[in-house]
PDB file of C-alpha atoms in Angstrom:
ATOM      1  CA  TRP A   1     -16.847   4.541  23.291  1.00 29.00           C
ATOM      2  CA  ALA A   2     -18.314   7.525  25.783  1.00 32.00           C
ATOM      3  CA  GLU A   3     -17.781  10.623  24.271  1.00 32.00           C
ATOM      4  CA  THR A   4     -15.024  12.446  25.696  1.00 35.00           C
ATOM      5  CA  VAL A   5     -14.173  17.019  26.332  1.00 34.00           C
ATOM      6  CA  TYR A   6     -10.131  17.514  25.712  1.00 32.00           C
ATOM      7  CA  ARG A   7      -9.011  20.993  25.719  1.00 35.00           C
ATOM      8  CA  GLY A   8     -11.592  22.657  23.693  1.00 35.00           C
ATOM      9  CA  ALA A   9     -12.558  19.684  21.203  1.00 40.00           C
ATOM     10  CA  ARG A  10     -14.313  16.324  21.448  1.00 44.00           C
ATOM     11  CA  MET A  11     -13.204  12.845  20.908  1.00 42.00           C
ATOM     12  CA  THR A  12     -16.662  11.340  19.100  1.00 45.00           C
ATOM     13  CA  ALA A  13     -18.265   7.375  18.169  1.00 43.00           C
ATOM     14  CA  SER A  14     -17.420   9.130  14.943  1.00 53.00           C
ATOM     15  CA  ASP A  15     -13.991   8.890  15.409  1.00 65.00           C
ATOM     16  CA  PRO A  16     -11.853   5.782  14.367  1.00 73.00           C
ATOM     17  CA  ALA A  17     -11.467   3.399  17.441  1.00 78.00           C
ATOM     18  CA  ASP A  18      -7.833   2.428  17.008  1.00 86.00           C
ATOM     19  CA  ALA A  19      -6.162   4.941  15.325  1.00 88.00           C
ATOM     20  CA  TYR A  20      -2.400   3.053  14.821  1.00 90.00           C
ATOM     21  CA  ARG A  21      -4.728   0.173  12.538  1.00 85.00           C
ATOM     22  CA  THR A  22      -6.951   3.361  10.639  1.00 86.00           C
ATOM     23  CA  LEU A  23      -3.242   4.379   9.091  1.00 87.00           C
ATOM     24  CA  SER A  24      -1.760   0.409   9.496  1.00 83.00           C
ATOM     25  CA  CYS A  25      -4.016  -1.030   6.833  1.00 79.00           C
ATOM     26  CA  ILE A  26      -3.233  -0.659   3.260  1.00 70.00           C
ATOM     27  CA  GLN A  27      -5.838  -3.636   1.503  1.00 59.00           C
ATOM     28  CA  GLY A  28      -5.854  -5.051   4.871  1.00 58.00           C
ATOM     29  CA  PHE A  29      -2.183  -5.445   5.938  1.00 61.00           C
ATOM     30  CA  ASP A  30      -1.004  -4.254   9.022  1.00 64.00           C
ATOM     31  CA  SER A  31       1.730  -2.391   6.432  1.00 72.00           C
ATOM     32  CA  PHE A  32       3.448  -0.352   8.942  1.00 79.00           C
ATOM     33  CA  LYS A  33       2.539  -2.044  12.377  1.00 80.00           C
ATOM     34  CA  LEU A  34       2.302   1.607  14.380  1.00 87.00           C
ATOM     35  CA  THR A  35       1.716   0.723  17.677  1.00 87.00           C
ATOM     36  CA  ARG A  36       1.066   3.137  20.767  1.00 89.00           C
ATOM     37  CA  ARG A  37       4.894   2.955  20.345  1.00 89.00           C
ATOM     38  CA  SER A  38       5.051   4.318  16.953  1.00 91.00           C
ATOM     39  CA  SER A  39       7.254   7.806  16.968  1.00 92.00           C
ATOM     40  CA  ALA A  40       5.475  11.101  14.990  1.00 92.00           C
ATOM     41  CA  ASP A  41       8.348   9.888  12.031  1.00 91.00           C
ATOM     42  CA  GLU A  42       6.709   6.648  11.715  1.00 90.00           C
ATOM     43  CA  ILE A  43       2.999   8.619  12.525  1.00 92.00           C
ATOM     44  CA  GLN A  44       3.590  10.319   9.392  1.00 92.00           C
ATOM     45  CA  ARG A  45       5.016   7.760   6.644  1.00 89.00           C
ATOM     46  CA  ALA A  46       2.082   6.073   7.140  1.00 88.00           C
ATOM     47  CA  PHE A  47      -0.512   8.942   6.553  1.00 91.00           C
ATOM     48  CA  ALA A  48       1.947  10.351   3.698  1.00 89.00           C
ATOM     49  CA  ALA A  49       1.314   6.276   1.887  1.00 86.00           C
ATOM     50  CA  GLN A  50      -2.687   6.818   2.726  1.00 87.00           C
ATOM     51  CA  ARG A  51      -3.377  10.393   1.094  1.00 88.00           C
ATOM     52  CA  LEU A  52      -1.385   8.827  -2.207  1.00 84.00           C
ATOM     53  CA  ILE A  53      -4.271   5.642  -2.246  1.00 85.00           C
ATOM     54  CA  TRP A  54      -7.140   8.104  -0.685  1.00 86.00           C
ATOM     55  CA  HIS A  55      -7.014  11.884  -1.042  1.00 88.00           C
ATOM     56  CA  PRO A  56      -9.956  13.200  -3.147  1.00 89.00           C
ATOM     57  CA  ASP A  57      -8.048  15.069  -5.813  1.00 89.00           C
ATOM     58  CA  LYS A  58      -6.554  11.282  -6.950  1.00 83.00           C
ATOM     59  CA  ASN A  59     -10.458   9.740  -6.786  1.00 83.00           C
ATOM     60  CA  PRO A  60     -12.682  12.756  -7.953  1.00 86.00           C
ATOM     61  CA  GLY A  61     -16.358  12.203  -8.157  1.00 85.00           C
ATOM     62  CA  ASP A  62     -15.556   8.725  -5.935  1.00 83.00           C
ATOM     63  CA  ALA A  63     -17.910   8.945  -1.815  1.00 83.00           C
ATOM     64  CA  VAL A  64     -15.720   6.123  -0.453  1.00 77.00           C
ATOM     65  CA  ALA A  65     -12.150   7.676  -1.051  1.00 81.00           C
ATOM     66  CA  ARG A  66     -13.155  11.184   0.242  1.00 87.00           C
ATOM     67  CA  GLU A  67     -14.875   9.195   3.843  1.00 86.00           C
ATOM     68  CA  THR A  68     -11.777   7.073   3.489  1.00 86.00           C
ATOM     69  CA  TYR A  69      -9.384  10.301   3.830  1.00 89.00           C
ATOM     70  CA  ALA A  70     -11.460  11.522   6.185  1.00 90.00           C
ATOM     71  CA  THR A  71     -10.810   8.528   8.307  1.00 89.00           C
ATOM     72  CA  MET A  72      -7.348   9.075   7.877  1.00 91.00           C
ATOM     73  CA  GLN A  73      -6.724  13.180   8.521  1.00 92.00           C
ATOM     74  CA  ARG A  74      -8.782  12.223  11.400  1.00 92.00           C
ATOM     75  CA  ALA A  75      -6.842   9.590  13.648  1.00 92.00           C
ATOM     76  CA  HIS A  76      -3.678  11.322  12.001  1.00 93.00           C
ATOM     77  CA  ALA A  77      -4.681  14.255  13.640  1.00 93.00           C
ATOM     78  CA  ILE A  78      -5.672  12.551  16.890  1.00 93.00           C
ATOM     79  CA  LEU A  79      -1.832  10.820  16.696  1.00 94.00           C
ATOM     80  CA  MET A  80      -0.479  13.390  15.978  1.00 94.00           C
ATOM     81  CA  ASP A  81      -1.863  15.197  18.802  1.00 93.00           C
ATOM     82  CA  PRO A  82      -0.602  14.561  21.826  1.00 93.00           C
ATOM     83  CA  GLU A  83      -3.188  15.031  24.670  1.00 92.00           C
ATOM     84  CA  GLN A  84      -5.026  13.604  21.979  1.00 92.00           C
ATOM     85  CA  ARG A  85      -3.313  10.887  21.861  1.00 92.00           C
ATOM     86  CA  ARG A  86      -3.349  10.118  25.546  1.00 91.00           C
ATOM     87  CA  LEU A  87      -6.525  10.065  26.425  1.00 91.00           C
ATOM     88  CA  HIS A  88      -6.725   7.420  22.639  1.00 90.00           C
ATOM     89  CA  ASP A  89      -4.248   5.368  24.109  1.00 90.00           C
ATOM     90  CA  GLU A  90      -6.078   4.897  27.368  1.00 88.00           C
ATOM     91  CA  GLN A  91      -9.010   4.000  25.703  1.00 85.00           C
ATOM     92  CA  LEU A  92      -6.803   1.336  23.271  1.00 83.00           C
ATOM     93  CA  ALA A  93      -5.221   0.459  27.345  1.00 82.00           C
ATOM     94  CA  ALA A  94      -8.649  -0.698  28.540  1.00 78.00           C
ATOM     95  CA  ILE A  95      -9.477  -2.951  25.574  1.00 68.00           C
ATOM     96  CA  PRO A  96      -8.621  -6.750  26.290  1.00 63.00           C
ATOM     97  CA  LEU A  97      -6.764  -8.379  24.625  1.00 55.00           C
ATOM     98  CA  SER A  98      -7.726 -11.663  22.845  1.00 52.00           C
ATOM     99  CA  VAL A  99      -5.684 -15.043  23.330  1.00 50.00           C
ATOM    100  CA  PRO A 100      -6.309 -17.173  19.660  1.00 49.00           C
ATOM    101  CA  SER A 101      -7.488 -20.545  20.013  1.00 47.00           C
ATOM    102  CA  ALA A 102      -5.979 -23.643  18.784  1.00 48.00           C
ATOM    103  CA  ALA A 103      -8.699 -23.505  15.937  1.00 46.00           C
ATOM    104  CA  ALA A 104      -8.392 -20.447  14.821  1.00 47.00           C
ATOM    105  CA  ALA A 105      -4.768 -21.076  14.542  1.00 50.00           C
ATOM    106  CA  ALA A 106      -6.223 -23.789  12.354  1.00 55.00           C
ATOM    107  CA  PRO A 107      -6.085 -24.057   8.306  1.00 62.00           C
ATOM    108  CA  SER A 108      -9.095 -22.609   7.520  1.00 75.00           C
ATOM    109  CA  ALA A 109     -11.633 -23.942   4.739  1.00 84.00           C
ATOM    110  CA  GLU A 110     -10.758 -21.437   2.918  1.00 88.00           C
ATOM    111  CA  ALA A 111      -6.913 -21.938   3.083  1.00 87.00           C
ATOM    112  CA  SER A 112      -6.941 -25.587   2.506  1.00 88.00           C
ATOM    113  CA  LYS A 113      -8.811 -25.128  -1.227  1.00 91.00           C
ATOM    114  CA  ALA A 114      -6.755 -21.865  -2.385  1.00 91.00           C
ATOM    115  CA  ALA A 115      -3.445 -23.622  -1.643  1.00 89.00           C
ATOM    116  CA  ALA A 116      -5.447 -26.280  -3.579  1.00 91.00           C
ATOM    117  CA  ARG A 117      -5.672 -23.703  -6.696  1.00 93.00           C
ATOM    118  CA  GLN A 118      -2.224 -22.395  -6.505  1.00 93.00           C
ATOM    119  CA  LEU A 119      -0.136 -21.799 -10.057  1.00 93.00           C
ATOM    120  CA  PRO A 120       3.883 -22.101 -10.308  1.00 92.00           C
ATOM    121  CA  PRO A 121       4.212 -18.494 -11.245  1.00 92.00           C
ATOM    122  CA  ASP A 122       4.823 -17.938 -15.492  1.00 94.00           C
ATOM    123  CA  TRP A 123       7.637 -16.934 -16.580  1.00 91.00           C
ATOM    124  CA  LEU A 124       8.223 -14.235 -19.126  1.00 91.00           C
ATOM    125  CA  GLY A 125      11.750 -12.924 -20.408  1.00 88.00           C
ATOM    126  CA  PRO A 126      13.165  -9.943 -19.616  1.00 85.00           C
ATOM    127  CA  ALA A 127      10.951  -7.143 -18.468  1.00 82.00           C
ATOM    128  CA  PRO A 128      10.454  -4.979 -21.484  1.00 83.00           C
ATOM    129  CA  ARG A 129      10.476  -0.849 -20.835  1.00 78.00           C
ATOM    130  CA  SER A 130       7.249  -0.297 -21.010  1.00 82.00           C
ATOM    131  CA  ALA A 131       5.838  -1.513 -17.923  1.00 85.00           C
ATOM    132  CA  ARG A 132       5.039   0.573 -15.620  1.00 88.00           C
ATOM    133  CA  PRO A 133       5.322  -0.142 -11.874  1.00 93.00           C
ATOM    134  CA  PHE A 134       2.040   0.939  -9.628  1.00 93.00           C
ATOM    135  CA  ALA A 135       2.767  -0.725  -6.479  1.00 92.00           C
ATOM    136  CA  TYR A 136       5.831  -2.268  -4.482  1.00 93.00           C
ATOM    137  CA  VAL A 137       6.787  -4.890  -2.257  1.00 92.00           C
ATOM    138  CA  ASP A 138       7.757  -3.132   1.003  1.00 87.00           C
ATOM    139  CA  SER A 139       8.658  -6.215   3.459  1.00 85.00           C
ATOM    140  CA  THR A 140       8.350 -10.187   2.880  1.00 87.00           C
ATOM    141  CA  PRO A 141       5.438 -11.894   2.610  1.00 87.00           C
ATOM    142  CA  GLN A 142       4.430 -13.019   5.847  1.00 82.00           C
ATOM    143  CA  PRO A 143       4.057 -17.313   5.514  1.00 83.00           C
ATOM    144  CA  SER A 144       1.013 -19.096   4.441  1.00 86.00           C
ATOM    145  CA  THR A 145      -0.219 -15.620   2.759  1.00 90.00           C
ATOM    146  CA  PRO A 146      -1.788 -15.742  -0.463  1.00 94.00           C
ATOM    147  CA  ALA A 147       1.278 -14.196  -1.511  1.00 93.00           C
ATOM    148  CA  ALA A 148       3.979 -15.874  -0.128  1.00 92.00           C
ATOM    149  CA  LEU A 149       2.078 -18.297  -1.705  1.00 92.00           C
ATOM    150  CA  ALA A 150       2.319 -16.849  -5.038  1.00 94.00           C
ATOM    151  CA  GLY A 151       5.721 -16.693  -4.776  1.00 93.00           C
ATOM    152  CA  VAL A 152       5.458 -12.296  -4.202  1.00 94.00           C
ATOM    153  CA  ARG A 153       8.906 -11.508  -3.099  1.00 92.00           C
ATOM    154  CA  ARG A 154      10.313  -8.338  -1.065  1.00 92.00           C
ATOM    155  CA  GLY A 155      11.322  -5.929  -4.187  1.00 92.00           C
ATOM    156  CA  ASP A 156       8.823  -6.989  -6.690  1.00 95.00           C
ATOM    157  CA  ALA A 157       7.472  -4.108  -9.137  1.00 94.00           C
ATOM    158  CA  LEU A 158       3.910  -4.907  -9.246  1.00 95.00           C
ATOM    159  CA  VAL A 159       2.583  -3.450 -13.078  1.00 95.00           C
ATOM    160  CA  ARG A 160      -0.215  -5.371 -12.753  1.00 94.00           C
ATOM    161  CA  ILE A 161      -2.837  -7.689 -10.582  1.00 96.00           C
ATOM    162  CA  GLY A 162      -5.763  -8.709 -12.445  1.00 95.00           C
ATOM    163  CA  GLU A 163      -7.074  -5.676 -14.010  1.00 94.00           C
ATOM    164  CA  ALA A 164      -5.892  -3.622 -11.373  1.00 93.00           C
ATOM    165  CA  ALA A 165      -3.311  -0.466 -11.429  1.00 90.00           C
ATOM    166  CA  HIS A 166      -3.421   1.139  -8.897  1.00 90.00           C
ATOM    167  CA  LEU A 167      -3.288   0.905  -5.263  1.00 86.00           C
ATOM    168  CA  ARG A 168      -6.893   1.900  -4.338  1.00 85.00           C
ATOM    169  CA  ASP A 169      -7.858  -0.341  -6.662  1.00 90.00           C
ATOM    170  CA  VAL A 170      -6.357  -3.661  -5.695  1.00 91.00           C
ATOM    171  CA  GLN A 171      -8.653  -4.468  -2.728  1.00 88.00           C
ATOM    172  CA  GLY A 172     -11.504  -4.643  -5.306  1.00 89.00           C
ATOM    173  CA  VAL A 173     -10.038  -7.173  -8.070  1.00 93.00           C
ATOM    174  CA  LEU A 174      -9.451  -9.507  -4.900  1.00 93.00           C
ATOM    175  CA  GLU A 175     -12.972  -9.580  -3.357  1.00 90.00           C
ATOM    176  CA  GLY A 176     -13.404 -10.133  -6.633  1.00 93.00           C
ATOM    177  CA  GLN A 177     -11.491 -12.991  -7.702  1.00 94.00           C
ATOM    178  CA  ARG A 178     -11.720 -14.952  -4.104  1.00 93.00           C
ATOM    179  CA  LEU A 179     -10.538 -18.432  -4.519  1.00 94.00           C
ATOM    180  CA  LEU A 180      -9.991 -17.698  -8.343  1.00 95.00           C
ATOM    181  CA  PRO A 181      -5.885 -17.046  -9.707  1.00 95.00           C
ATOM    182  CA  VAL A 182      -5.087 -13.345  -9.826  1.00 96.00           C
ATOM    183  CA  PRO A 183      -1.760 -13.014 -11.978  1.00 96.00           C
ATOM    184  CA  ALA A 184       0.201 -10.662 -11.671  1.00 96.00           C
ATOM    185  CA  LEU A 185       2.580  -8.876 -13.742  1.00 95.00           C
ATOM    186  CA  VAL A 186       5.192  -8.136 -11.290  1.00 95.00           C
ATOM    187  CA  ILE A 187       9.187  -6.817 -12.528  1.00 93.00           C
ATOM    188  CA  GLU A 188      11.300  -9.379 -10.272  1.00 92.00           C
ATOM    189  CA  ALA A 189      14.746  -7.450  -8.191  1.00 88.00           C
ATOM    190  CA  SER A 190      17.068  -9.115 -10.573  1.00 84.00           C
ATOM    191  CA  GLY A 191      15.301  -8.419 -13.682  1.00 82.00           C
ATOM    192  CA  GLY A 192      12.661 -11.291 -14.490  1.00 87.00           C
ATOM    193  CA  PHE A 193       9.363 -10.328 -16.130  1.00 92.00           C
ATOM    194  CA  VAL A 194       7.769 -13.083 -14.755  1.00 94.00           C
ATOM    195  CA  LYS A 195       3.483 -13.669 -13.615  1.00 95.00           C
ATOM    196  CA  LYS A 196       2.739 -15.145 -10.980  1.00 95.00           C
ATOM    197  CA  TRP A 197      -0.735 -16.099  -9.685  1.00 96.00           C
ATOM    198  CA  ILE A 198      -2.640 -14.978  -7.042  1.00 96.00           C
ATOM    199  CA  VAL A 199      -5.111 -17.153  -4.992  1.00 95.00           C
ATOM    200  CA  PRO A 200      -6.918 -14.446  -2.651  1.00 94.00           C
ATOM    201  CA  HIS A 201      -8.198 -16.081   0.365  1.00 93.00           C
ATOM    202  CA  SER A 202      -8.973 -14.616   3.764  1.00 88.00           C
ATOM    203  CA  TRP A 203      -5.834 -15.921   5.690  1.00 86.00           C
ATOM    204  CA  ASP A 204      -5.233 -14.309   9.434  1.00 80.00           C
ATOM    205  CA  PRO A 205      -9.035 -14.115  11.501  1.00 76.00           C
ATOM    206  CA  ASP A 206      -7.446 -11.233  13.083  1.00 68.00           C
ATOM    207  CA  THR A 207      -7.821  -9.227   9.965  1.00 73.00           C
ATOM    208  CA  PRO A 208     -10.261 -11.779   7.369  1.00 75.00           C
ATOM    209  CA  GLY A 209     -10.455  -8.784   4.269  1.00 78.00           C
ATOM    210  CA  SER A 210      -6.988  -9.368   4.238  1.00 83.00           C
ATOM    211  CA  LEU A 211      -6.834 -10.641   1.002  1.00 89.00           C
ATOM    212  CA  LEU A 212      -3.048 -10.813  -0.076  1.00 91.00           C
ATOM    213  CA  GLY A 213      -0.435 -11.218   2.168  1.00 87.00           C
ATOM    214  CA  CYS A 214       2.081  -8.409   1.985  1.00 86.00           C
ATOM    215  CA  GLN A 215       2.865  -5.051   2.437  1.00 83.00           C
ATOM    216  CA  LEU A 216       2.574  -2.312  -0.097  1.00 87.00           C
ATOM    217  CA  ALA A 217       3.997   0.865  -1.613  1.00 86.00           C
ATOM    218  CA  ASP A 218       4.820   2.807  -4.395  1.00 85.00           C
ATOM    219  CA  SER A 219       8.482   3.772  -3.823  1.00 87.00           C
ATOM    220  CA  CYS A 220      10.688   1.178  -4.096  1.00 90.00           C
ATOM    221  CA  PRO A 221      12.635   0.049  -0.964  1.00 89.00           C
ATOM    222  CA  ALA A 222      15.479   2.575  -0.492  1.00 88.00           C
ATOM    223  CA  ASP A 223      18.207  -0.679  -0.715  1.00 90.00           C
ATOM    224  CA  LEU A 224      16.904  -2.240  -3.761  1.00 90.00           C
ATOM    225  CA  ALA A 225      16.545   1.691  -5.560  1.00 88.00           C
ATOM    226  CA  GLU A 226      19.418   1.900  -6.675  1.00 86.00           C
ATOM    227  CA  MET A 227      20.318  -1.801  -8.761  1.00 87.00           C
ATOM    228  CA  HIS A 228      16.219  -2.952  -9.447  1.00 89.00           C
ATOM    229  CA  PRO A 229      15.190  -2.438 -13.472  1.00 87.00           C
ATOM    230  CA  ALA A 230      12.077  -1.099 -13.074  1.00 86.00           C
ATOM    231  CA  MET A 231      13.921   2.374 -11.063  1.00 84.00           C
ATOM    232  CA  ALA A 232      16.591   1.735 -13.722  1.00 76.00           C
ATOM    233  CA  ASP A 233      13.939   2.258 -16.837  1.00 70.00           C
ATOM    234  CA  ALA A 234      12.255   4.935 -14.479  1.00 68.00           C
ATOM    235  CA  ARG A 235      16.009   6.587 -14.451  1.00 72.00           C
ATOM    236  CA  GLU A 236      17.106   6.396 -18.652  1.00 73.00           C
ATOM    237  CA  ARG A 237      13.242   7.520 -18.945  1.00 66.00           C
ATOM    238  CA  ALA A 238      13.780  10.270 -17.154  1.00 70.00           C
ATOM    239  CA  ALA A 239      17.232  11.297 -19.131  1.00 73.00           C
ATOM    240  CA  GLU A 240      16.519  10.906 -22.461  1.00 73.00           C
ATOM    241  CA  ALA A 241      12.854  13.360 -21.624  1.00 73.00           C
ATOM    242  CA  ARG A 242      16.080  15.964 -20.711  1.00 79.00           C
ATOM    243  CA  ALA A 243      17.345  15.715 -23.066  1.00 78.00           C
ATOM    244  CA  ARG A 244      14.475  16.131 -25.384  1.00 79.00           C
ATOM    245  CA  ARG A 245      13.800  19.023 -23.701  1.00 81.00           C
ATOM    246  CA  LEU A 246      17.092  20.602 -24.103  1.00 80.00           C
ATOM    247  CA  ARG A 247      17.676  19.342 -27.687  1.00 81.00           C
ATOM    248  CA  SER A 248      14.078  21.470 -28.521  1.00 79.00           C
ATOM    249  CA  GLU A 249      14.980  24.466 -25.668  1.00 76.00           C
ATOM    250  CA  GLY A 250      17.968  24.471 -27.410  1.00 70.00           C
ATOM    251  CA  GLY A 251      15.994  24.220 -31.516  1.00 62.00           C
ATOM    252  CA  GLU A 252      13.616  27.657 -30.437  1.00 58.00           C
ATOM    253  CA  GLU A 253      17.289  29.640 -28.909  1.00 56.00           C
ATOM    254  CA  GLY A 254      18.629  28.901 -32.734  1.00 55.00           C
ATOM    255  CA  GLU A 255      15.996  29.699 -34.580  1.00 54.00           C
ATOM    256  CA  GLU A 256      15.055  33.234 -32.382  1.00 54.00           C
ATOM    257  CA  GLY A 257      19.248  34.147 -33.149  1.00 53.00           C
ATOM    258  CA  GLU A 258      18.075  33.420 -36.884  1.00 54.00           C
ATOM    259  CA  GLU A 259      15.598  36.363 -36.883  1.00 55.00           C
ATOM    260  CA  GLY A 260      18.160  38.858 -34.447  1.00 51.00           C
TER     261      GLY A 260
END
């Protein structure tokens, strides 16, 4: 858009065209569904999630992560400043909405090919305590998405997707294995350890870069956290670590007492 001056600062062509969508999207999926009606708290939550993925401290030497984080910062700054947000909303309101055609609504050739290559889940038994999830499925996958076809459910704890063991790596793995079954090791909320096969493909013409179709977060959904087996294992490990630390500190104090 054209440069706009406001309160001594400037909105420029380098600013995100849609700051709401910029902060909402994780791995090509509209994770937070921010709109012009979203509250400041909702915007802050989305930015906090993006910061966990893209902050330079978590991605040392990664120029793409640094540039992406700068874009997230700019989107956040626009939406948290009332005057910048007002001008941004006016720009968005001036963009005409597109109406999807019947052809766009029909399954694509890529989606049909992906469905033909879909494999059923493999039950691997109880989840091992050594399994460390890097992300959780935060909401039920939309129908006909790669995640839904793979049997991914809300609350699934993702230990690995292909070679990805961090949120920032998921999209690269999916792009590199497009239309090929990718194994996802999952701890289900019911306690099972399952290999689910995701066939990455573009499922939404409006977001062609989305190859998964489910919302991922770095923490377990709050209503599932108390009973989720992955969270229970994490709490047990933390308790054991605290007990070891207390025993160690108690031993050191005992040695000091003997020396005295």
